[in-house]
Coordinates of N, CA, C and O in Angstrom, one line a residue:
X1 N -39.4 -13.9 -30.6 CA -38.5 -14.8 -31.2 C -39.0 -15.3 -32.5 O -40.2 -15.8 -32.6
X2 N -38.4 -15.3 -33.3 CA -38.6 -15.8 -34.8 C -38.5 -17.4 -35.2 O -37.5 -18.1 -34.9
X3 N -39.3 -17.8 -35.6 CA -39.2 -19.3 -36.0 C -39.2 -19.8 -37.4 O -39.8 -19.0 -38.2
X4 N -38.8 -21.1 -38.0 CA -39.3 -21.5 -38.9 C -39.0 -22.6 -39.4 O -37.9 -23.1 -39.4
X5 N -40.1 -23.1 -39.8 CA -40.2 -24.5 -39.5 C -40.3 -25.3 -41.0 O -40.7 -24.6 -41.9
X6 N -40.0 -26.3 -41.3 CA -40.3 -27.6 -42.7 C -41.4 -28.4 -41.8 O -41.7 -28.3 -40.6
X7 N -41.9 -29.4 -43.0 CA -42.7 -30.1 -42.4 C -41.8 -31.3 -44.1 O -42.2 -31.1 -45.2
X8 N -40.7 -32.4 -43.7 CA -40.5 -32.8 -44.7 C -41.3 -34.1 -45.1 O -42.1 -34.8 -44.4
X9 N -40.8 -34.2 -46.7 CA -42.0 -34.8 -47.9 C -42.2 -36.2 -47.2 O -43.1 -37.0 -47.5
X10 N -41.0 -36.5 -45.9 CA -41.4 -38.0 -45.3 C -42.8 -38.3 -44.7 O -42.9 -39.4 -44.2
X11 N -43.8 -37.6 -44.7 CA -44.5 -37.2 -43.9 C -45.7 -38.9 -44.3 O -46.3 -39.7 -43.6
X12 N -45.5 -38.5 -46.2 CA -46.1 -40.0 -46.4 C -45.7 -40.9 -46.4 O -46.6 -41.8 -46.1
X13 N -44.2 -41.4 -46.6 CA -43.8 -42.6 -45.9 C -44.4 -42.5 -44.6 O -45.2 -43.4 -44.5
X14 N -44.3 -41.8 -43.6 CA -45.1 -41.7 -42.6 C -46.3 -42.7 -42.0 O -46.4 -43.6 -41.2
X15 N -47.3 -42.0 -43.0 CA -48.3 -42.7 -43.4 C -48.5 -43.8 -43.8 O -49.4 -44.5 -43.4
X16 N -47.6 -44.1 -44.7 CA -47.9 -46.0 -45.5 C -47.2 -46.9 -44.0 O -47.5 -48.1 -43.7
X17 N -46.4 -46.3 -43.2 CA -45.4 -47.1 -42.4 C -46.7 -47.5 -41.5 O -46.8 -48.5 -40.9
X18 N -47.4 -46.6 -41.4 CA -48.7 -46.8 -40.0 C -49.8 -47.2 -41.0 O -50.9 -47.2 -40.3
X19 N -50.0 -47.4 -42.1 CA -51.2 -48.3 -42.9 C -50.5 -50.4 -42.6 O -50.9 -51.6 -42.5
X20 N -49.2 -49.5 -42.5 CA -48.5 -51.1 -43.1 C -48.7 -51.6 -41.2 O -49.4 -52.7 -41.2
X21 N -48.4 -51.4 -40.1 CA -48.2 -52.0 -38.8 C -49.1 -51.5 -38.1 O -49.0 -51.5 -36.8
X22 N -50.0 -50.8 -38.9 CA -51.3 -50.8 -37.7 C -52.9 -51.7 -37.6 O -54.0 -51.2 -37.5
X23 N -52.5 -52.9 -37.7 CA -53.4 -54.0 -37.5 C -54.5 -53.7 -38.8 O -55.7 -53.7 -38.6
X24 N -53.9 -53.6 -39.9 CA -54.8 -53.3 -41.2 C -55.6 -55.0 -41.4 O -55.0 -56.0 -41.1
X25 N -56.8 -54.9 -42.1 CA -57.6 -55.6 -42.2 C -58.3 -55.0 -43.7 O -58.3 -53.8 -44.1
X26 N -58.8 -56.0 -44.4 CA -59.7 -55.9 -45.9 C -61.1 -56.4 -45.2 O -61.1 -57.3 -44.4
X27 N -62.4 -55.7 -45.5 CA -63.6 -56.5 -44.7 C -64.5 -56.4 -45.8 O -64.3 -55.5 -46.7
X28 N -65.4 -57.0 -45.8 CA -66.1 -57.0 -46.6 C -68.1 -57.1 -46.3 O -68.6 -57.5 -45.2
X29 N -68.9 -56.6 -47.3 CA -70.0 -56.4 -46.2 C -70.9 -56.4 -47.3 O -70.5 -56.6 -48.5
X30 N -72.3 -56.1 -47.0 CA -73.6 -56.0 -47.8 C -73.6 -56.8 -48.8 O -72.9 -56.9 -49.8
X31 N -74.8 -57.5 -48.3 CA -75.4 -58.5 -48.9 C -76.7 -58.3 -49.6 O -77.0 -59.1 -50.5
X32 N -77.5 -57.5 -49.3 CA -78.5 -56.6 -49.7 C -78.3 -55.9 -51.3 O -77.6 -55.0 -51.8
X33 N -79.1 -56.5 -51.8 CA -79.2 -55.9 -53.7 C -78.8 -54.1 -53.3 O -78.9 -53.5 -52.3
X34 N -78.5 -53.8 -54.2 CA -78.4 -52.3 -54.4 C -79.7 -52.0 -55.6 O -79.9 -52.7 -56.7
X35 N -80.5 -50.6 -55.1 CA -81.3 -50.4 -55.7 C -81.3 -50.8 -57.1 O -82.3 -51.5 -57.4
X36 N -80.5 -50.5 -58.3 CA -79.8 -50.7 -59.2 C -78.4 -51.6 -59.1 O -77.5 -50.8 -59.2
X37 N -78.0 -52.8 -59.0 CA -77.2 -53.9 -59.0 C -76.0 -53.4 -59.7 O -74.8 -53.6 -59.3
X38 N -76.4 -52.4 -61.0 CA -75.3 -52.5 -61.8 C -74.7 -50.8 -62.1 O -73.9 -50.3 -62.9
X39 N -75.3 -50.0 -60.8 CA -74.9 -48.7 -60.9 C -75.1 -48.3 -59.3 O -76.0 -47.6 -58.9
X40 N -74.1 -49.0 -58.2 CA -74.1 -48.7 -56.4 C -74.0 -47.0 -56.8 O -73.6 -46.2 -57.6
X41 N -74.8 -47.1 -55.1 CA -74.4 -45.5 -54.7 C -73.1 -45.1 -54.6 O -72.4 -46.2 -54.5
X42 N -72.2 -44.0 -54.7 CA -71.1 -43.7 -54.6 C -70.9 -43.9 -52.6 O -71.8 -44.2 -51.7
X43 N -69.9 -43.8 -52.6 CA -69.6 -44.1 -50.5 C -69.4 -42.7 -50.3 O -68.7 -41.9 -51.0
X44 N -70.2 -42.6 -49.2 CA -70.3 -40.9 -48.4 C -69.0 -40.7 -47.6 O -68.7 -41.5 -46.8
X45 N -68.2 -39.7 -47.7 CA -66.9 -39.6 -47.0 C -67.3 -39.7 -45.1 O -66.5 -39.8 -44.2
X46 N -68.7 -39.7 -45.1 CA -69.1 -39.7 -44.1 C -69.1 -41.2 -43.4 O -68.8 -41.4 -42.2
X47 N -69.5 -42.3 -44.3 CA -69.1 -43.7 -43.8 C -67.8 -44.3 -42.8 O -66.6 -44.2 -42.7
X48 N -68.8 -45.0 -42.2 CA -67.1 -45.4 -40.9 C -67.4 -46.7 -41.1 O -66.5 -47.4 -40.6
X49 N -67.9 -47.1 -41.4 CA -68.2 -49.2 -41.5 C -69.0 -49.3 -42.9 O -69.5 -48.5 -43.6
X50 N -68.8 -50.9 -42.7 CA -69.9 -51.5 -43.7 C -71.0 -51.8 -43.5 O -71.1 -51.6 -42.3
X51 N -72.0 -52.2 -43.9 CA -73.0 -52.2 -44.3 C -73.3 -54.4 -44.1 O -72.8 -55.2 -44.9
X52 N -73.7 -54.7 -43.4 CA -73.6 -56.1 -42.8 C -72.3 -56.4 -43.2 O -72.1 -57.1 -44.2
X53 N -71.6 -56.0 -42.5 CA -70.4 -56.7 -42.5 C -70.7 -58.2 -42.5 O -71.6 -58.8 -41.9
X54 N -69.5 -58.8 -43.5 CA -69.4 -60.5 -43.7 C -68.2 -61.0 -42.5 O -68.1 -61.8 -41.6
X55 N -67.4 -60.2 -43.1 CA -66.0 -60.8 -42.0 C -64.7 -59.8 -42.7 O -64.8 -59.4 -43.8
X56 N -63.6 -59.5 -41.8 CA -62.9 -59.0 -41.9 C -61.4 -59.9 -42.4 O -61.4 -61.0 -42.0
X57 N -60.6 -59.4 -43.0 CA -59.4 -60.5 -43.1 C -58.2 -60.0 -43.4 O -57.9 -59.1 -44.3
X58 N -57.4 -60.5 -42.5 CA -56.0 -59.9 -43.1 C -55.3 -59.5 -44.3 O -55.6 -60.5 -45.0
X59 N -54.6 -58.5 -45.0 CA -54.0 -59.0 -46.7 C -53.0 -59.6 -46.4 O -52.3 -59.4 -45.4
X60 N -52.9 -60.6 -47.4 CA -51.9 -61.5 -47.9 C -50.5 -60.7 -48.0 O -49.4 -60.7 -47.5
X61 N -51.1 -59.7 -49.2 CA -49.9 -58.8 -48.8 C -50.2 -57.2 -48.8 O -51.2 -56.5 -49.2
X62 N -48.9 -56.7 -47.9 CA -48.9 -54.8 -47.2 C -48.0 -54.8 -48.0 O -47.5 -55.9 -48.2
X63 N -47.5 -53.9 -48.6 CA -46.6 -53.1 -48.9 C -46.1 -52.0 -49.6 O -47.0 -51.7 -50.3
X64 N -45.2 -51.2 -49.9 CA -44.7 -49.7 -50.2 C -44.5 -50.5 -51.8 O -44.2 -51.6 -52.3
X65 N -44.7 -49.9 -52.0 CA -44.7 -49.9 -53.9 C -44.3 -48.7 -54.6 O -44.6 -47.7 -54.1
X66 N -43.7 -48.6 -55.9 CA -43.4 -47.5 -56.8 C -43.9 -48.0 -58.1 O -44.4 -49.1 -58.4
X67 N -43.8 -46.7 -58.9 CA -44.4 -46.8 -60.5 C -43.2 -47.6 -61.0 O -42.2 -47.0 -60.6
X68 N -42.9 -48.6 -61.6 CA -41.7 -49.2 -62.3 C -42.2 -49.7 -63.5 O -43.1 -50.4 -63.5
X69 N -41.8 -49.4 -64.5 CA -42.0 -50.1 -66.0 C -42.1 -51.4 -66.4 O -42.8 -52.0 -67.3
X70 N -41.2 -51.9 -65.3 CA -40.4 -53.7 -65.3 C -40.9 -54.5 -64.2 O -40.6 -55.6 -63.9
X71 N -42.0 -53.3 -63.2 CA -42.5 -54.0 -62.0 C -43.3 -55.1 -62.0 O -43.9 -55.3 -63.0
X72 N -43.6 -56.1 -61.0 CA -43.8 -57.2 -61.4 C -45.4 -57.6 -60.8 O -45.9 -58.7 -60.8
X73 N -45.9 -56.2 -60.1 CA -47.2 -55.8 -59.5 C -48.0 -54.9 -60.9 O -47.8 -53.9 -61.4
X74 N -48.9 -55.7 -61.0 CA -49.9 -55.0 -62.3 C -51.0 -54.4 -61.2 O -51.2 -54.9 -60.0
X75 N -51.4 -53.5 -61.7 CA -52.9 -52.8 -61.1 C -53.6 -51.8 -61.9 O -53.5 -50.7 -61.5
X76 N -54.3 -52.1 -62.8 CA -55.4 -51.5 -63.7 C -54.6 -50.6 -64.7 O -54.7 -49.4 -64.8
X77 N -53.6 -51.8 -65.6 CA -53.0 -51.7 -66.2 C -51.5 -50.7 -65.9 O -50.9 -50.1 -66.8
X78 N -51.2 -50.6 -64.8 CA -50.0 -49.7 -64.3 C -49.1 -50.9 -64.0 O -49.7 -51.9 -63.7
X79 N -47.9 -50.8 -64.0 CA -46.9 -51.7 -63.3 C -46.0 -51.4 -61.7 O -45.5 -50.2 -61.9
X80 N -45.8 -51.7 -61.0 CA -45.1 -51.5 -59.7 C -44.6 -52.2 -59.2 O -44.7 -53.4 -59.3
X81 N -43.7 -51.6 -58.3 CA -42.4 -52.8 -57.6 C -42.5 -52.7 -56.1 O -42.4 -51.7 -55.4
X82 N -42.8 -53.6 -55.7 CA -42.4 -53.7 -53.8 C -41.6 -52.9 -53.7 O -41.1 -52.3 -54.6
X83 N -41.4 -52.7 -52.5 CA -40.3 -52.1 -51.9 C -39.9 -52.2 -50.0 O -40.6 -52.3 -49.1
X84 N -38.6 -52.0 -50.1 CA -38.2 -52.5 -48.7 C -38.0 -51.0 -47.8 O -37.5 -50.0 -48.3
X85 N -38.6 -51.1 -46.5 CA -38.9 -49.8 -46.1 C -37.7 -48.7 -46.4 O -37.8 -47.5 -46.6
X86 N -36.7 -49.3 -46.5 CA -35.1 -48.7 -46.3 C -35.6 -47.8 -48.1 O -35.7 -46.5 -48.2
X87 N -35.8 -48.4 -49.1 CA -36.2 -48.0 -50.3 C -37.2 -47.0 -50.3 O -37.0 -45.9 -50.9
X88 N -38.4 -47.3 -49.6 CA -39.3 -46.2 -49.4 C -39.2 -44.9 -48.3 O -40.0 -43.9 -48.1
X89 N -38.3 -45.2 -48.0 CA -37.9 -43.7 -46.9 C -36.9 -43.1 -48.2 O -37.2 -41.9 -48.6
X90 N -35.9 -43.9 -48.9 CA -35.1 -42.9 -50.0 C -36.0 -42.2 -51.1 O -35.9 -41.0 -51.4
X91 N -36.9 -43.2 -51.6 CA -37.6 -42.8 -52.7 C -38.8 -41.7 -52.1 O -39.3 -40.8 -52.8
X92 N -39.2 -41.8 -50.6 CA -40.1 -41.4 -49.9 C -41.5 -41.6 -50.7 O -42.1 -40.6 -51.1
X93 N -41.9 -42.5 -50.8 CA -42.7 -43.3 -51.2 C -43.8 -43.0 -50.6 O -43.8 -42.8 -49.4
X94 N -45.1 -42.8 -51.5 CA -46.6 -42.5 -51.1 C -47.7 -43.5 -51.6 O -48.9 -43.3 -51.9
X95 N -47.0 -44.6 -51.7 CA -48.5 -45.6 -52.0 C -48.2 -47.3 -51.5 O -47.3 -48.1 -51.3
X96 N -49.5 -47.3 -51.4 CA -48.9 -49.0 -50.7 C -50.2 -49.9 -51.1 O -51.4 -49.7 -50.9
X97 N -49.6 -50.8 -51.5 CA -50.8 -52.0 -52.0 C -51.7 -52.6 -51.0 O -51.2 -52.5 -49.9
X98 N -52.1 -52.8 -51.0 CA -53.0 -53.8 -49.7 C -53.9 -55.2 -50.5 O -55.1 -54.9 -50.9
X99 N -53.4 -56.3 -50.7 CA -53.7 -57.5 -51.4 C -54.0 -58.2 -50.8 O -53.3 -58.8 -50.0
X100 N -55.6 -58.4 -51.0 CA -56.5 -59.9 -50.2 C -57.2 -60.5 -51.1 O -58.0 -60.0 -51.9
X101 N -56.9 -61.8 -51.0 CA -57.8 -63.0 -51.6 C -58.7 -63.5 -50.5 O -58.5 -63.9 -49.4
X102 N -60.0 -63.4 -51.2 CA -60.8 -64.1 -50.7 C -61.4 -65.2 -51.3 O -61.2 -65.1 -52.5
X103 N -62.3 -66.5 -51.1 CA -62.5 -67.7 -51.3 C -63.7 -68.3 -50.1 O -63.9 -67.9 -49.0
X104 N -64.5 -69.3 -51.0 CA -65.2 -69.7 -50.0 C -64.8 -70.2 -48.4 O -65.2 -69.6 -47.4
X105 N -64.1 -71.2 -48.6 CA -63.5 -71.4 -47.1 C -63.4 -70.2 -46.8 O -64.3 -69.8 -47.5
X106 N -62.9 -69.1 -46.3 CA -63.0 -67.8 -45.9 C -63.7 -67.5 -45.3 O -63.7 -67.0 -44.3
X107 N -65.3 -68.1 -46.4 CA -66.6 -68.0 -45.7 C -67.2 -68.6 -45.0 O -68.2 -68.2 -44.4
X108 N -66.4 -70.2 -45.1 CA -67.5 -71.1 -44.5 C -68.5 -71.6 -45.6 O -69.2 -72.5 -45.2
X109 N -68.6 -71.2 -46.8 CA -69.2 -71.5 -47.6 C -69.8 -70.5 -49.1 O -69.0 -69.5 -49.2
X110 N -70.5 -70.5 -49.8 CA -70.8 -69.3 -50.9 C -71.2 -68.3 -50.3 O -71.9 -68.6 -49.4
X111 N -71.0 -67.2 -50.3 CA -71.0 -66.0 -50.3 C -70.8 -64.8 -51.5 O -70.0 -64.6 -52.3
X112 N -72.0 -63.9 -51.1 CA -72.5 -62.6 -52.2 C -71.7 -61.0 -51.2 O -71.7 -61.0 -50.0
X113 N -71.3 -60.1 -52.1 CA -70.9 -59.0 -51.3 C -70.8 -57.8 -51.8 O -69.9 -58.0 -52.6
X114 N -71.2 -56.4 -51.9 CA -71.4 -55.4 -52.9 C -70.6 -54.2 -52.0 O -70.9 -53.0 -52.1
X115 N -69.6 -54.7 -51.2 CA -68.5 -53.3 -50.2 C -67.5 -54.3 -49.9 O -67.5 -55.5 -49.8
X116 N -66.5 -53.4 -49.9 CA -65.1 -53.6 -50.0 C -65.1 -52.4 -48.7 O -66.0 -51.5 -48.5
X117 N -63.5 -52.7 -47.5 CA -63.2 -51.5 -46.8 C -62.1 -52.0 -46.2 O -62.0 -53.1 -45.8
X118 N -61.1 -50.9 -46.2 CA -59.8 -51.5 -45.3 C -60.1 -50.6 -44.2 O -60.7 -49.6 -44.0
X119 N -59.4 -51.7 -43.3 CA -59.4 -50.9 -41.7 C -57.8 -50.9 -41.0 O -56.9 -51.7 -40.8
X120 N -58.0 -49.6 -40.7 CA -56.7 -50.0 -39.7 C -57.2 -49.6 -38.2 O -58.2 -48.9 -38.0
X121 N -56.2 -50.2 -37.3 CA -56.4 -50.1 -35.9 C -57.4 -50.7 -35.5 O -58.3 -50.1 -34.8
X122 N -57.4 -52.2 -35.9 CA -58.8 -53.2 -35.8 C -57.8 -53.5 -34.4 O -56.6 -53.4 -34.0
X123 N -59.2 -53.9 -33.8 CA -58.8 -54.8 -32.1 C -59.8 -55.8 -32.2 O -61.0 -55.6 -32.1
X124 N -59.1 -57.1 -32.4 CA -59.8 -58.3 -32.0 C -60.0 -58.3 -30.4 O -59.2 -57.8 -29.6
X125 N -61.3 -59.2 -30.2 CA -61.4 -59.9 -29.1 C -61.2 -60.3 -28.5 O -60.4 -61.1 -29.1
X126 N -61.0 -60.8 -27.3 CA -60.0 -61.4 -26.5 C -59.9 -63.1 -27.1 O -60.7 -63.9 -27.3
X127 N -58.7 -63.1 -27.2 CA -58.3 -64.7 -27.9 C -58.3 -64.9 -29.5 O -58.2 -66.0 -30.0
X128 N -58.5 -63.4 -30.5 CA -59.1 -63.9 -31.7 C -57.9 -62.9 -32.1 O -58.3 -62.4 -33.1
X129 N -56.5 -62.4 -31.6 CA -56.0 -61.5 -31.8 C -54.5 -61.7 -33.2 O -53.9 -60.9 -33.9
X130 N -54.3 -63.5 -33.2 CA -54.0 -63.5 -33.3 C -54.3 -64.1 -35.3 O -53.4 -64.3 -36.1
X131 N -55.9 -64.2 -35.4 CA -56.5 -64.8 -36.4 C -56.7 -63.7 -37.4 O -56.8 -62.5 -37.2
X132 N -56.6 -64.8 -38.7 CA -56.3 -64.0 -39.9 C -57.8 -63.2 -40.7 O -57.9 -62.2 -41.4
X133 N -58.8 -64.4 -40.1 CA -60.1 -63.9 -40.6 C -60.7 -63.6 -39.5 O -60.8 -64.5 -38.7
X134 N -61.5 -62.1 -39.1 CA -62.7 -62.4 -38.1 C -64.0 -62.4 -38.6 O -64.2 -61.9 -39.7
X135 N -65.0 -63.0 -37.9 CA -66.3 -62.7 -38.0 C -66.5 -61.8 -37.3 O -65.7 -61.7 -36.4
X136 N -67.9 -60.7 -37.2 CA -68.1 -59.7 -36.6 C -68.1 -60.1 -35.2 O -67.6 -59.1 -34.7
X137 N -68.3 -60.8 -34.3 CA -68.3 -60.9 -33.4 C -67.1 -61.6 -33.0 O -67.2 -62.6 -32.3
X138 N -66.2 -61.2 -33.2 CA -64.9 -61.7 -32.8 C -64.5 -60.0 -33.0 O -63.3 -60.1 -33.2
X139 N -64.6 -59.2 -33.0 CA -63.9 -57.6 -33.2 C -65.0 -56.9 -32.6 O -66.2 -56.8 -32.8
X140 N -63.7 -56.2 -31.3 CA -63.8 -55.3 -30.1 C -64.4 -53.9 -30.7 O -65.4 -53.2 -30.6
X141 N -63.1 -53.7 -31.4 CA -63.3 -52.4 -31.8 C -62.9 -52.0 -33.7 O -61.7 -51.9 -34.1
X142 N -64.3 -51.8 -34.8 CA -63.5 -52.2 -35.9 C -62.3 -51.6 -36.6 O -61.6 -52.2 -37.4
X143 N -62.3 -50.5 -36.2 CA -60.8 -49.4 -36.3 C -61.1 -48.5 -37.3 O -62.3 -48.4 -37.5
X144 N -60.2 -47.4 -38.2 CA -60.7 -46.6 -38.8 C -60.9 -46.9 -39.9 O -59.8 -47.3 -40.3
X145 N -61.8 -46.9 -40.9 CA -61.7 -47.0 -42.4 C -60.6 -46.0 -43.2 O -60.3 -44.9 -42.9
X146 N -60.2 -46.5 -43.9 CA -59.6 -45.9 -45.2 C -59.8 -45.6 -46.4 O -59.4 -44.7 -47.0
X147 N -60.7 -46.8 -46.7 CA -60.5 -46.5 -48.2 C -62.2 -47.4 -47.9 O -62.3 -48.3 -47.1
X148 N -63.3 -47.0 -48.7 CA -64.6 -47.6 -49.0 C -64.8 -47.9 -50.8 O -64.4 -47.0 -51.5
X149 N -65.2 -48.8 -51.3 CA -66.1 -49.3 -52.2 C -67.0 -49.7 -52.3 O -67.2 -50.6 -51.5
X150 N -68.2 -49.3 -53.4 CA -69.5 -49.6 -53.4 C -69.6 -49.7 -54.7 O -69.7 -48.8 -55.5
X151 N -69.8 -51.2 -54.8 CA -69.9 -52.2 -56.5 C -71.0 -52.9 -56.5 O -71.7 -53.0 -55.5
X152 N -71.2 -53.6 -57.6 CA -71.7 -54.4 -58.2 C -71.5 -55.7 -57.4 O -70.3 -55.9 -57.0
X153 N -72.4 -56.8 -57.1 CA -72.3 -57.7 -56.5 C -71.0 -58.2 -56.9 O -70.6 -57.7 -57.9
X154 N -70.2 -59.4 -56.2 CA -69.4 -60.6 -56.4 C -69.9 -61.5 -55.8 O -70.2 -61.4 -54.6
X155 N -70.1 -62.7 -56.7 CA -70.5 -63.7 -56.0 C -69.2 -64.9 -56.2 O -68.7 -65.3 -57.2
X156 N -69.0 -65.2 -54.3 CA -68.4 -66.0 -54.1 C -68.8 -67.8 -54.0 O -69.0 -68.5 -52.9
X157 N -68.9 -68.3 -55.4 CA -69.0 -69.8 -55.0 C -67.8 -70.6 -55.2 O -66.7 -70.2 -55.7
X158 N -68.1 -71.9 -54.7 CA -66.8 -73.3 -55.2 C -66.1 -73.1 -56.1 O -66.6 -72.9 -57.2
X159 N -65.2 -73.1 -55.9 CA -63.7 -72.6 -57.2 C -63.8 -71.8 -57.8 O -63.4 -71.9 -59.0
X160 N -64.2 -70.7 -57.2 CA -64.1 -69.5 -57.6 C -63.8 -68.3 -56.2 O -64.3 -68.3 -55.0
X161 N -62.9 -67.4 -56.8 CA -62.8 -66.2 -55.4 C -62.4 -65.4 -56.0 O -62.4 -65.5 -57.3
X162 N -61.7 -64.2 -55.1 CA -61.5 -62.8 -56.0 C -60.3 -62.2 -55.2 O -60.4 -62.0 -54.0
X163 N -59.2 -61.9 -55.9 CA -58.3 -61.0 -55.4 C -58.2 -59.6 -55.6 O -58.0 -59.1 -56.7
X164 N -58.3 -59.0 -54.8 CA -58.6 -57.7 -54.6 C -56.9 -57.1 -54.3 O -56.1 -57.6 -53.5
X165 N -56.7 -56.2 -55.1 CA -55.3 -55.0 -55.3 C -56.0 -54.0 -55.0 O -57.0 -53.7 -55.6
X166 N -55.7 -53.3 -53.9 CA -56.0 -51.8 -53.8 C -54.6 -50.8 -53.3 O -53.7 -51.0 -52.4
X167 N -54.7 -50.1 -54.0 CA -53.6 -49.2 -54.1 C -54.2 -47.3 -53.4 O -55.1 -46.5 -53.7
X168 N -53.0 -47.5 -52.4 CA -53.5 -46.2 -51.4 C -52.4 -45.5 -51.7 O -51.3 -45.9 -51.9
X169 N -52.9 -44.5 -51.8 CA -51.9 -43.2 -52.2 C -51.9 -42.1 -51.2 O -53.0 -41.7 -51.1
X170 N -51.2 -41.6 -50.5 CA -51.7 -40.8 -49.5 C -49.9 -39.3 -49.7 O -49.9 -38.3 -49.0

């Protein structure tokens, strides 16, 4: 018997739909100088965590995004527009922002950090399931990485923090 099959282009909305409601987290880690401060190693596709994890934290904002001229999301000089899933199934949409601010409170106090990592399918602890920041010992299980960076220190002191735009394209 003869078959034949599509596999349609929904496949990445697919994907951003399960980046966006699968317990995604921004975490952050290493505190440790890098040999050279101002030239990190590149991240091995082989990495599954960070490197002393600090704490993990919810983004402020998930969402499906497009290239728009007039969009009102900047990211390394590009422009882009939110989008409501109903929009990203028509446009069939393949990128999604993931936006976390972090700040001292966050930390409990100043804090230095040279990795960046989103996670999805994090499982907090029992009773911590519901909190926006964890510390490492509040997370069961840290879930899969997606996306790794390895930079140049940030240092987090008093009135000062950093908002992090990362844009996944899948």
């Amino acid at each position: 018997m003869a078959e034949k099959h599509i596999v349609p282009n929904l496949r990445g909305t697919a994907i951003g739909k399960g980046i966006i409601i699968a317990n995604t987290f921004v975490g952050v880690g290493r505190t440790t100088p890098w040999e050279d401060e101002e030239n990190p190693p590149a991240p091995s596709s082989t990495d599954t965590t960070l490197e002393e994890l600090i704490i993990y934290k919810r983004p402020n904002r998930l969402t499906f995004v497009t290239n728009d001229d007039n969009g009102e999301i900047t990211i390394l000089g590009g422009k882009y527009r939110a989008l409501t899933l109903e929009e990203a199934r028509d446009l069939q949409a393949q990128q999604v922002l993931i936006q976390t601010t972090f700040s001292t409170a966050d930390f409990g106090g100043p804090a230095d950090y040279r990795q960046i990592g989103v996670f999805t399918y994090v499982v907090p602890t029992a009773g911590n399931e519901s909190k926006s920041i964890l510390l490492p010992s509040e997370i069961e299980d840290p879930g899969l990485i997606i996306h790794l960076t390895n930079r140049s220190p940030y240092y987090c002191y008093a009135n000062h923090g950093e908002t992090i735009n990362l844009l996944i394209a899948f």
